[in-house]
PDB file of C-alpha atoms and ligand atoms in Angstrom:
ATOM      1  CA  MET A   1      -4.092  -5.752  45.395  1.00  0.00           C
ATOM      2  CA  ASP A   2      -6.927  -4.556  42.955  1.00  0.00           C
ATOM      3  CA  TYR A   3      -8.871  -7.564  42.515  1.00  0.00           C
ATOM      4  CA  LYS A   4     -11.501  -6.026  40.748  1.00  0.00           C
ATOM      5  CA  SER A   5      -9.306  -4.323  38.103  1.00  0.00           C
ATOM      6  CA  ILE A   6      -8.014  -7.436  37.120  1.00  0.00           C
ATOM      7  CA  ILE A   7     -11.063  -9.580  37.246  1.00  0.00           C
ATOM      8  CA  ASP A   8     -12.413  -6.553  34.893  1.00  0.00           C
ATOM      9  CA  ASN A   9      -9.883  -7.249  32.914  1.00  0.00           C
ATOM     10  CA  CYS A  10     -10.406 -10.819  32.170  1.00  0.00           C
ATOM     11  CA  ILE A  11     -13.935  -9.930  31.476  1.00  0.00           C
ATOM     12  CA  VAL A  12     -12.525  -7.507  28.585  1.00  0.00           C
ATOM     13  CA  SER A  13     -10.395 -10.072  27.371  1.00  0.00           C
ATOM     14  CA  ASN A  14     -13.112 -12.184  26.947  1.00  0.00           C
ATOM     15  CA  GLN A  15     -14.137 -10.150  24.057  1.00  0.00           C
ATOM     16  CA  LEU A  16     -11.106  -9.793  22.330  1.00  0.00           C
ATOM     17  CA  ILE A  17     -10.490 -12.477  19.841  1.00  0.00           C
ATOM     18  CA  SER A  18      -6.217 -11.342  19.299  1.00  0.00           C
ATOM     19  CA  MET A  19      -3.855 -11.036  21.244  1.00  0.00           C
ATOM     20  CA  THR A  20      -3.654  -7.460  22.041  1.00  0.00           C
ATOM     21  CA  PRO A  21      -5.111  -6.782  25.657  1.00  0.00           C
ATOM     22  CA  SER A  22      -7.238  -3.941  26.699  1.00  0.00           C
ATOM     23  CA  GLU A  23      -4.327  -2.164  28.293  1.00  0.00           C
ATOM     24  CA  LYS A  24      -2.519  -1.932  25.063  1.00  0.00           C
ATOM     25  CA  ILE A  25      -5.718  -1.072  22.943  1.00  0.00           C
ATOM     26  CA  VAL A  26      -6.216   2.129  25.307  1.00  0.00           C
ATOM     27  CA  GLU A  27      -2.275   3.223  24.765  1.00  0.00           C
ATOM     28  CA  LEU A  28      -2.715   2.544  20.915  1.00  0.00           C
ATOM     29  CA  GLY A  29      -5.548   5.013  20.826  1.00  0.00           C
ATOM     30  CA  TYR A  30      -3.206   8.051  22.006  1.00  0.00           C
ATOM     31  CA  TYR A  31      -0.569   7.326  19.872  1.00  0.00           C
ATOM     32  CA  LEU A  32      -3.428   6.976  17.305  1.00  0.00           C
ATOM     33  CA  ASP A  33      -4.281  10.982  18.334  1.00  0.00           C
ATOM     34  CA  LEU A  34      -7.911   9.867  19.110  1.00  0.00           C
ATOM     35  CA  ASN A  35     -10.220  12.095  20.378  1.00  0.00           C
ATOM     36  CA  MET A  36     -14.123  13.010  20.644  1.00  0.00           C
ATOM     37  CA  GLU A  37     -13.518  14.230  17.107  1.00  0.00           C
ATOM     38  CA  LYS A  38     -12.040  11.211  15.542  1.00  0.00           C
ATOM     39  CA  THR A  39     -13.942   8.517  13.865  1.00  0.00           C
ATOM     40  CA  VAL A  40     -12.522   5.164  13.167  1.00  0.00           C
ATOM     41  CA  ILE A  41     -13.909   1.673  11.081  1.00  0.00           C
ATOM     42  CA  ASP A  42     -12.278  -1.103  12.135  1.00  0.00           C
ATOM     43  CA  PHE A  43     -12.613  -4.306   9.807  1.00  0.00           C
ATOM     44  CA  CYS A  44     -12.796  -8.142  10.927  1.00  0.00           C
ATOM     45  CA  CYS A  45     -13.925  -6.470  14.211  1.00  0.00           C
ATOM     46  CA  GLY A  46     -15.022  -9.407  16.354  1.00  0.00           C
ATOM     47  CA  TYR A  47     -17.605  -7.929  19.145  1.00  0.00           C
ATOM     48  CA  GLY A  48     -16.051  -4.438  17.997  1.00  0.00           C
ATOM     49  CA  GLU A  49     -14.767  -4.079  21.835  1.00  0.00           C
ATOM     50  CA  MET A  50     -11.590  -2.047  20.276  1.00  0.00           C
ATOM     51  CA  LEU A  51     -14.113   0.273  19.363  1.00  0.00           C
ATOM     52  CA  ARG A  52     -16.141   0.486  22.691  1.00  0.00           C
ATOM     53  CA  LEU A  53     -12.674   0.785  24.714  1.00  0.00           C
ATOM     54  CA  TRP A  54     -11.620   3.760  22.819  1.00  0.00           C
ATOM     55  CA  SER A  55     -15.424   5.265  22.573  1.00  0.00           C
ATOM     56  CA  ASP A  56     -15.651   5.210  26.483  1.00  0.00           C
ATOM     57  CA  ALA A  57     -12.163   6.543  27.081  1.00  0.00           C
ATOM     58  CA  TYR A  58     -11.496   8.761  24.318  1.00  0.00           C
ATOM     59  CA  GLY A  59     -14.765   9.497  22.914  1.00  0.00           C
ATOM     60  CA  ILE A  60     -15.024   8.553  18.987  1.00  0.00           C
ATOM     61  CA  SER A  61     -17.157   7.470  16.903  1.00  0.00           C
ATOM     62  CA  GLY A  62     -16.919   4.791  14.489  1.00  0.00           C
ATOM     63  CA  ILE A  63     -18.019   1.592  12.927  1.00  0.00           C
ATOM     64  CA  GLY A  64     -17.101  -2.132  12.973  1.00  0.00           C
ATOM     65  CA  ILE A  65     -17.636  -4.714  10.375  1.00  0.00           C
ATOM     66  CA  GLU A  66     -18.356  -7.928  10.932  1.00  0.00           C
ATOM     67  CA  LEU A  67     -18.789 -11.126   9.294  1.00  0.00           C
ATOM     68  CA  PHE A  68     -19.781 -13.517  12.236  1.00  0.00           C
ATOM     69  CA  ASN A  69     -23.277 -12.413  12.861  1.00  0.00           C
ATOM     70  CA  GLU A  70     -22.813 -13.449  16.810  1.00  0.00           C
ATOM     71  CA  PHE A  71     -19.795 -11.448  17.217  1.00  0.00           C
ATOM     72  CA  ALA A  72     -21.730  -8.902  15.752  1.00  0.00           C
ATOM     73  CA  ILE A  73     -25.162  -9.047  18.254  1.00  0.00           C
ATOM     74  CA  LYS A  74     -23.173  -9.681  21.256  1.00  0.00           C
ATOM     75  CA  GLY A  75     -20.846  -6.887  20.236  1.00  0.00           C
ATOM     76  CA  ASN A  76     -23.732  -4.656  20.377  1.00  0.00           C
ATOM     77  CA  GLU A  77     -25.227  -5.671  22.993  1.00  0.00           C
ATOM     78  CA  ARG A  78     -22.081  -5.002  25.039  1.00  0.00           C
ATOM     79  CA  ILE A  79     -21.855  -1.403  23.817  1.00  0.00           C
ATOM     80  CA  LYS A  80     -25.381  -0.540  24.227  1.00  0.00           C
ATOM     81  CA  GLU A  81     -24.930  -1.712  27.973  1.00  0.00           C
ATOM     82  CA  PHE A  82     -22.401   1.248  28.266  1.00  0.00           C
ATOM     83  CA  SER A  83     -24.727   3.832  26.726  1.00  0.00           C
ATOM     84  CA  LEU A  84     -22.552   3.776  23.721  1.00  0.00           C
ATOM     85  CA  ASP A  85     -24.437   2.710  21.190  1.00  0.00           C
ATOM     86  CA  SER A  86     -24.908   6.560  19.472  1.00  0.00           C
ATOM     87  CA  HIS A  87     -21.315   6.352  19.199  1.00  0.00           C
ATOM     88  CA  VAL A  88     -20.187   3.120  17.684  1.00  0.00           C
ATOM     89  CA  LYS A  89     -21.987  -0.337  16.180  1.00  0.00           C
ATOM     90  CA  VAL A  90     -20.698  -3.559  14.701  1.00  0.00           C
ATOM     91  CA  VAL A  91     -22.279  -3.793  10.951  1.00  0.00           C
ATOM     92  CA  ASN A  92     -22.651  -7.498  10.565  1.00  0.00           C
ATOM     93  CA  THR A  93     -21.548  -7.973   6.799  1.00  0.00           C
ATOM     94  CA  ASP A  94     -18.188  -8.759   4.633  1.00  0.00           C
ATOM     95  CA  ALA A  95     -15.329  -6.264   4.388  1.00  0.00           C
ATOM     96  CA  LYS A  96     -14.788  -6.932   0.967  1.00  0.00           C
ATOM     97  CA  ASN A  97     -18.014  -5.940  -0.378  1.00  0.00           C
ATOM     98  CA  TYR A  98     -18.271  -3.353   2.495  1.00  0.00           C
ATOM     99  CA  LYS A  99     -18.960   0.255   0.809  1.00  0.00           C
ATOM    100  CA  ASP A 100     -18.992   3.428   1.917  1.00  0.00           C
ATOM    101  CA  ASP A 101     -17.918   7.493   0.750  1.00  0.00           C
ATOM    102  CA  THR A 102     -16.899   8.619   4.531  1.00  0.00           C
ATOM    103  CA  GLN A 103     -13.469   8.875   4.656  1.00  0.00           C
ATOM    104  CA  TYR A 104     -12.172   8.306   8.535  1.00  0.00           C
ATOM    105  CA  ASP A 105      -8.879   9.344  10.835  1.00  0.00           C
ATOM    106  CA  VAL A 106      -7.752   6.032  11.974  1.00  0.00           C
ATOM    107  CA  VAL A 107      -8.669   2.527   9.952  1.00  0.00           C
ATOM    108  CA  CYS A 108      -7.870  -0.937  11.635  1.00  0.00           C
ATOM    109  CA  LEU A 109      -7.461  -4.180  10.637  1.00  0.00           C
ATOM    110  CA  SER A 110      -6.289  -6.504  13.086  1.00  0.00           C
ATOM    111  CA  GLY A 111      -6.198 -10.545  13.327  1.00  0.00           C
ATOM    112  CA  GLU A 112      -7.758 -10.906   9.131  1.00  0.00           C
ATOM    113  CA  ASN A 113      -5.548 -11.273   6.853  1.00  0.00           C
ATOM    114  CA  LEU A 114      -8.167 -10.085   4.563  1.00  0.00           C
ATOM    115  CA  CYS A 115      -6.548  -9.239   1.447  1.00  0.00           C
ATOM    116  CA  GLY A 116      -4.442 -11.979   1.108  1.00  0.00           C
ATOM    117  CA  SER A 117      -1.039 -10.201   2.043  1.00  0.00           C
ATOM    118  CA  LEU A 118       0.089  -7.239   4.134  1.00  0.00           C
ATOM    119  CA  LYS A 119       0.356  -4.872   0.866  1.00  0.00           C
ATOM    120  CA  GLU A 120      -2.808  -5.199  -0.431  1.00  0.00           C
ATOM    121  CA  ASN A 121      -4.079  -4.924   2.727  1.00  0.00           C
ATOM    122  CA  ILE A 122      -3.076  -1.655   3.550  1.00  0.00           C
ATOM    123  CA  VAL A 123      -4.272  -0.661  -0.143  1.00  0.00           C
ATOM    124  CA  PHE A 124      -7.527  -1.964   0.864  1.00  0.00           C
ATOM    125  CA  MET A 125      -7.455  -0.145   4.144  1.00  0.00           C
ATOM    126  CA  GLU A 126      -6.305   3.752   2.448  1.00  0.00           C
ATOM    127  CA  ARG A 127      -9.762   3.453   0.627  1.00  0.00           C
ATOM    128  CA  PHE A 128     -11.243   4.499   3.700  1.00  0.00           C
ATOM    129  CA  LEU A 129      -8.651   7.050   5.451  1.00  0.00           C
ATOM    130  CA  LYS A 130      -8.564  10.673   5.192  1.00  0.00           C
ATOM    131  CA  PRO A 131      -5.192  11.784   3.220  1.00  0.00           C
ATOM    132  CA  ASP A 132      -3.635  12.919   6.795  1.00  0.00           C
ATOM    133  CA  GLY A 133      -5.208   9.458   9.033  1.00  0.00           C
ATOM    134  CA  LYS A 134      -3.542   6.505  10.303  1.00  0.00           C
ATOM    135  CA  LEU A 135      -4.212   3.079   9.591  1.00  0.00           C
ATOM    136  CA  LEU A 136      -3.438   0.497  12.416  1.00  0.00           C
ATOM    137  CA  ILE A 137      -2.791  -3.016  11.644  1.00  0.00           C
ATOM    138  CA  GLY A 138      -2.747  -5.658  13.610  1.00  0.00           C
ATOM    139  CA  THR A 139      -0.824  -8.978  12.822  1.00  0.00           C
ATOM    140  CA  PRO A 140       1.064 -12.311  13.357  1.00  0.00           C
ATOM    141  CA  TYR A 141       4.544 -13.034  12.086  1.00  0.00           C
ATOM    142  CA  PHE A 142       7.729 -14.832  12.432  1.00  0.00           C
ATOM    143  CA  ILE A 143      10.391 -14.447  14.611  1.00  0.00           C
ATOM    144  CA  GLU A 144      12.966 -15.578  12.612  1.00  0.00           C
ATOM    145  CA  LYS A 145      13.278 -16.095   8.743  1.00  0.00           C
ATOM    146  CA  ASN A 146      13.539 -19.836   8.709  1.00  0.00           C
ATOM    147  CA  VAL A 147      10.927 -21.588  10.790  1.00  0.00           C
ATOM    148  CA  PRO A 148       9.690 -25.383  10.717  1.00  0.00           C
ATOM    149  CA  ASN A 149       7.679 -26.533   7.845  1.00  0.00           C
ATOM    150  CA  GLU A 150       5.143 -27.605  10.472  1.00  0.00           C
ATOM    151  CA  LEU A 151       4.280 -24.084  11.483  1.00  0.00           C
ATOM    152  CA  ILE A 152       4.109 -22.462   7.426  1.00  0.00           C
ATOM    153  CA  GLU A 153       2.051 -25.567   6.906  1.00  0.00           C
ATOM    154  CA  PHE A 154      -0.441 -24.412   9.877  1.00  0.00           C
ATOM    155  CA  GLU A 155      -0.204 -20.795   9.727  1.00  0.00           C
ATOM    156  CA  GLY A 156       0.695 -19.801   5.979  1.00  0.00           C
ATOM    157  CA  GLN A 157       3.894 -17.721   5.077  1.00  0.00           C
ATOM    158  CA  LEU A 158       4.415 -14.536   7.097  1.00  0.00           C
ATOM    159  CA  ASN A 159       6.540 -11.938   7.004  1.00  0.00           C
ATOM    160  CA  THR A 160       9.175 -11.076   9.854  1.00  0.00           C
ATOM    161  CA  LEU A 161       9.615  -7.650  11.395  1.00  0.00           C
ATOM    162  CA  THR A 162      11.922  -6.112   8.836  1.00  0.00           C
ATOM    163  CA  GLU A 163       9.763  -7.502   6.289  1.00  0.00           C
ATOM    164  CA  ILE A 164       6.707  -6.058   7.616  1.00  0.00           C
ATOM    165  CA  TYR A 165       8.466  -2.250   7.497  1.00  0.00           C
ATOM    166  CA  ASP A 166       9.520  -2.416   4.330  1.00  0.00           C
ATOM    167  CA  ILE A 167       5.784  -3.250   2.957  1.00  0.00           C
ATOM    168  CA  ILE A 168       5.306  -0.342   5.149  1.00  0.00           C
ATOM    169  CA  ARG A 169       8.000   2.010   3.744  1.00  0.00           C
ATOM    170  CA  THR A 170       7.220   1.089   0.175  1.00  0.00           C
ATOM    171  CA  GLN A 171       3.491   1.741   0.539  1.00  0.00           C
ATOM    172  CA  GLY A 172       4.941   5.250   1.089  1.00  0.00           C
ATOM    173  CA  TYR A 173       4.005   5.083   4.653  1.00  0.00           C
ATOM    174  CA  ASN A 174       6.375   5.421   8.149  1.00  0.00           C
ATOM    175  CA  LEU A 175       5.991   3.256  11.684  1.00  0.00           C
ATOM    176  CA  VAL A 176       4.494   5.898  14.280  1.00  0.00           C
ATOM    177  CA  TYR A 177       4.451   3.112  17.222  1.00  0.00           C
ATOM    178  CA  PHE A 178       4.569  -0.271  17.134  1.00  0.00           C
ATOM    179  CA  SER A 179       3.588  -3.072  20.226  1.00  0.00           C
ATOM    180  CA  THR A 180       4.597  -6.812  20.189  1.00  0.00           C
ATOM    181  CA  GLY A 181       3.336  -9.107  22.088  1.00  0.00           C
ATOM    182  CA  ASN A 182       4.381 -11.533  25.132  1.00  0.00           C
ATOM    183  CA  HIS A 183       3.916 -15.041  26.287  1.00  0.00           C
ATOM    184  CA  HIS A 184       1.283 -14.069  28.275  1.00  0.00           C
ATOM    185  CA  GLU A 185      -1.191 -12.393  25.685  1.00  0.00           C
ATOM    186  CA  TRP A 186      -0.304 -15.325  23.393  1.00  0.00           C
ATOM    187  CA  GLU A 187      -1.911 -17.471  25.826  1.00  0.00           C
ATOM    188  CA  ARG A 188      -4.858 -15.985  26.614  1.00  0.00           C
ATOM    189  CA  TYR A 189      -5.491 -15.802  23.332  1.00  0.00           C
ATOM    190  CA  ILE A 190      -4.554 -19.682  22.725  1.00  0.00           C
ATOM    191  CA  SER A 191      -6.549 -20.776  25.825  1.00  0.00           C
ATOM    192  CA  TRP A 192      -9.463 -18.389  24.802  1.00  0.00           C
ATOM    193  CA  SER A 193     -10.119 -20.165  21.492  1.00  0.00           C
ATOM    194  CA  ALA A 194      -9.204 -23.979  22.992  1.00  0.00           C
ATOM    195  CA  ARG A 195     -12.075 -22.939  25.353  1.00  0.00           C
ATOM    196  CA  ARG A 196     -14.651 -22.330  22.733  1.00  0.00           C
ATOM    197  CA  ASP A 197     -14.041 -25.470  21.156  1.00  0.00           C
ATOM    198  CA  LEU A 198     -14.225 -27.424  24.648  1.00  0.00           C
ATOM    199  CA  GLU A 199     -17.392 -25.480  25.214  1.00  0.00           C
ATOM    200  CA  SER A 200     -18.656 -26.675  21.518  1.00  0.00           C
ATOM    201  CA  MET A 201     -17.509 -30.047  22.214  1.00  0.00           C
ATOM    202  CA  LYS A 202     -19.774 -30.715  25.596  1.00  0.00           C
ATOM    203  CA  LEU A 203     -22.374 -30.150  23.498  1.00  0.00           C
ATOM    204  CA  LEU A 204     -21.713 -33.069  20.784  1.00  0.00           C
ATOM    205  CA  GLU A 205     -23.480 -36.364  21.379  1.00  0.00           C
ATOM    206  CA  ASP A 206     -21.850 -38.009  18.236  1.00  0.00           C
ATOM    207  CA  PRO A 207     -18.922 -39.767  19.690  1.00  0.00           C
ATOM    208  CA  THR A 208     -16.933 -39.360  16.457  1.00  0.00           C
ATOM    209  CA  GLU A 209     -17.721 -35.436  16.163  1.00  0.00           C
ATOM    210  CA  MET A 210     -16.484 -35.341  19.504  1.00  0.00           C
ATOM    211  CA  SER A 211     -12.995 -37.251  19.232  1.00  0.00           C
ATOM    212  CA  LYS A 212     -12.506 -34.883  15.868  1.00  0.00           C
ATOM    213  CA  LYS A 213     -12.890 -32.142  17.948  1.00  0.00           C
ATOM    214  CA  GLN A 214     -10.534 -32.834  20.634  1.00  0.00           C
ATOM    215  CA  GLU A 215      -8.032 -33.951  18.009  1.00  0.00           C
ATOM    216  CA  TRP A 216      -7.961 -30.115  17.100  1.00  0.00           C
ATOM    217  CA  ILE A 217      -8.278 -28.940  20.443  1.00  0.00           C
ATOM    218  CA  ASP A 218      -4.626 -31.264  21.269  1.00  0.00           C
ATOM    219  CA  TYR A 219      -3.612 -30.002  17.720  1.00  0.00           C
ATOM    220  CA  TRP A 220      -4.253 -26.635  18.692  1.00  0.00           C
ATOM    221  CA  TYR A 221      -2.040 -26.560  21.880  1.00  0.00           C
ATOM    222  CA  LYS A 222       0.684 -28.788  20.418  1.00  0.00           C
ATOM    223  CA  MET A 223       1.028 -26.109  17.624  1.00  0.00           C
ATOM    224  CA  TYR A 224       1.226 -23.532  20.375  1.00  0.00           C
ATOM    225  CA  PHE A 225       4.095 -25.693  22.450  1.00  0.00           C
ATOM    226  CA  GLU A 226       5.945 -26.843  19.688  1.00  0.00           C
ATOM    227  CA  TYR A 227       6.170 -23.903  17.079  1.00  0.00           C
ATOM    228  CA  ARG A 228       4.142 -20.852  17.888  1.00  0.00           C
ATOM    229  CA  ARG A 229       5.635 -20.082  21.004  1.00  0.00           C
ATOM    230  CA  ARG A 230       9.022 -19.780  19.981  1.00  0.00           C
ATOM    231  CA  TYR A 231       8.467 -18.952  16.073  1.00  0.00           C
ATOM    232  CA  GLU A 232       5.240 -16.453  16.115  1.00  0.00           C
ATOM    233  CA  ALA A 233       4.639 -13.824  17.325  1.00  0.00           C
ATOM    234  CA  TRP A 234       2.168 -10.617  17.426  1.00  0.00           C
ATOM    235  CA  GLY A 235       1.959  -7.052  16.420  1.00  0.00           C
ATOM    236  CA  MET A 236       0.470  -4.166  16.428  1.00  0.00           C
ATOM    237  CA  PHE A 237       1.419  -1.232  13.830  1.00  0.00           C
ATOM    238  CA  VAL A 238       0.711   2.328  13.872  1.00  0.00           C
ATOM    239  CA  ILE A 239       0.979   3.682  10.287  1.00  0.00           C
ATOM    240  CA  GLU A 240       0.952   7.221   8.505  1.00  0.00           C
ATOM    241  CA  LYS A 241       1.713   8.583   5.359  1.00  0.00           C
ATOM    242  CA  VAL A 242       4.773  10.523   4.263  1.00  0.00           C
ATOM    243  CA  LYS A 243       3.669  13.936   2.873  1.00  0.00           C
TER     244      LYS A 243
HETATM  245  C1  SAM B 301      -9.154 -12.958  15.027  1.00  0.00           C
HETATM  246  S1  SAM B 301     -10.495 -12.231  14.558  1.00  0.00           S
HETATM  247  C2  SAM B 301      -9.506 -10.608  15.218  1.00  0.00           C
HETATM  248  C3  SAM B 301     -11.112  -9.987  15.837  1.00  0.00           C
HETATM  249  C4  SAM B 301     -10.918  -8.681  16.066  1.00  0.00           C
HETATM  250  N1  SAM B 301     -10.140  -7.580  15.545  1.00  0.00           N
HETATM  251  C5  SAM B 301      -9.979  -8.465  17.451  1.00  0.00           C
HETATM  252  O1  SAM B 301      -8.408  -8.167  17.633  1.00  0.00           O
HETATM  253  O2  SAM B 301     -10.484  -8.854  18.283  1.00  0.00           O
HETATM  254  C6  SAM B 301     -11.359 -12.310  13.303  1.00  0.00           C
HETATM  255  C7  SAM B 301     -12.508 -12.043  12.966  1.00  0.00           C
HETATM  256  O3  SAM B 301     -12.595 -11.446  11.644  1.00  0.00           O
HETATM  257  C8  SAM B 301     -13.482 -11.750  11.097  1.00  0.00           C
HETATM  258  N2  SAM B 301     -13.492 -11.969   9.847  1.00  0.00           N
HETATM  259  C9  SAM B 301     -13.016 -12.438   8.836  1.00  0.00           C
HETATM  260  N3  SAM B 301     -13.261 -12.367   7.465  1.00  0.00           N
HETATM  261  C10 SAM B 301     -14.083 -11.354   7.495  1.00  0.00           C
HETATM  262  C11 SAM B 301     -14.734 -10.761   6.364  1.00  0.00           C
HETATM  263  N4  SAM B 301     -14.042 -11.333   5.139  1.00  0.00           N
HETATM  264  N5  SAM B 301     -15.233  -9.586   6.757  1.00  0.00           N
HETATM  265  C12 SAM B 301     -15.599  -9.165   8.304  1.00  0.00           C
HETATM  266  N6  SAM B 301     -15.596  -9.816   9.187  1.00  0.00           N
HETATM  267  C13 SAM B 301     -14.386 -10.779   8.679  1.00  0.00           C
HETATM  268  C14 SAM B 301     -14.179 -12.927  11.719  1.00  0.00           C
HETATM  269  O4  SAM B 301     -15.267 -13.610  12.008  1.00  0.00           O
HETATM  270  C15 SAM B 301     -13.119 -12.520  12.962  1.00  0.00           C
HETATM  271  O5  SAM B 301     -14.193 -12.613  14.283  1.00  0.00           O
END
């Protein structure tokens, strides 16, 4: 057994704030035609780990936009550790106000419904895209059309796969690659998030605050066990414009 690569994978996974695992990110890079000449912008990039992986694997240059300063600082430290800081960086700012005249080969938005709907997210992303470029969208979706109200209250209304496809086509794009997740990927993400809450609960002194945090952790896990595991899934979609 290759213990080292399993451990390395766990370390990389801690830097990913969505369901997509590192090996899938590398695979997506292949279908995005990434190489040393390609430029990428990743909105709501978290630690910027996707950019770091692609820079390491394909030699891309790029920029990540992240609202949460702690993620930007930690992401840039890690990028530096790998001596990739001349190629990629995370900028701490609100993606909605981000201005840039550059057009990129690839524009990404994974794990955040930035503009409120898939259609609006595509319209936002294409402002930064070269005419022959590709968009990468990572989004949760409902497995069936009718799901329990408890899940809608928790997640809001999500598209089904067919609805995602129809929106992509209506916006003039074609789907060139997609990949949906499995339980293992979900469970890595669900427990990653719960571990963060557990760590912050350990620092609390006030019993009321502690019990609120515990209630949230219980609710988070039970939403997954009872609803999300069965009715919700996660997909990454590579799309390009129809000429
Ligand atoms: C679920 S995480 C996904 C992170 C990353 N794309 C990944 O897949 O690992 C969503 C990220 O979007 C960031 N975010 C939310 N709203 C934002 C905004 N308006 N501008 C920039 N980043 C934002 C959050 O801070 C968080 O890091």
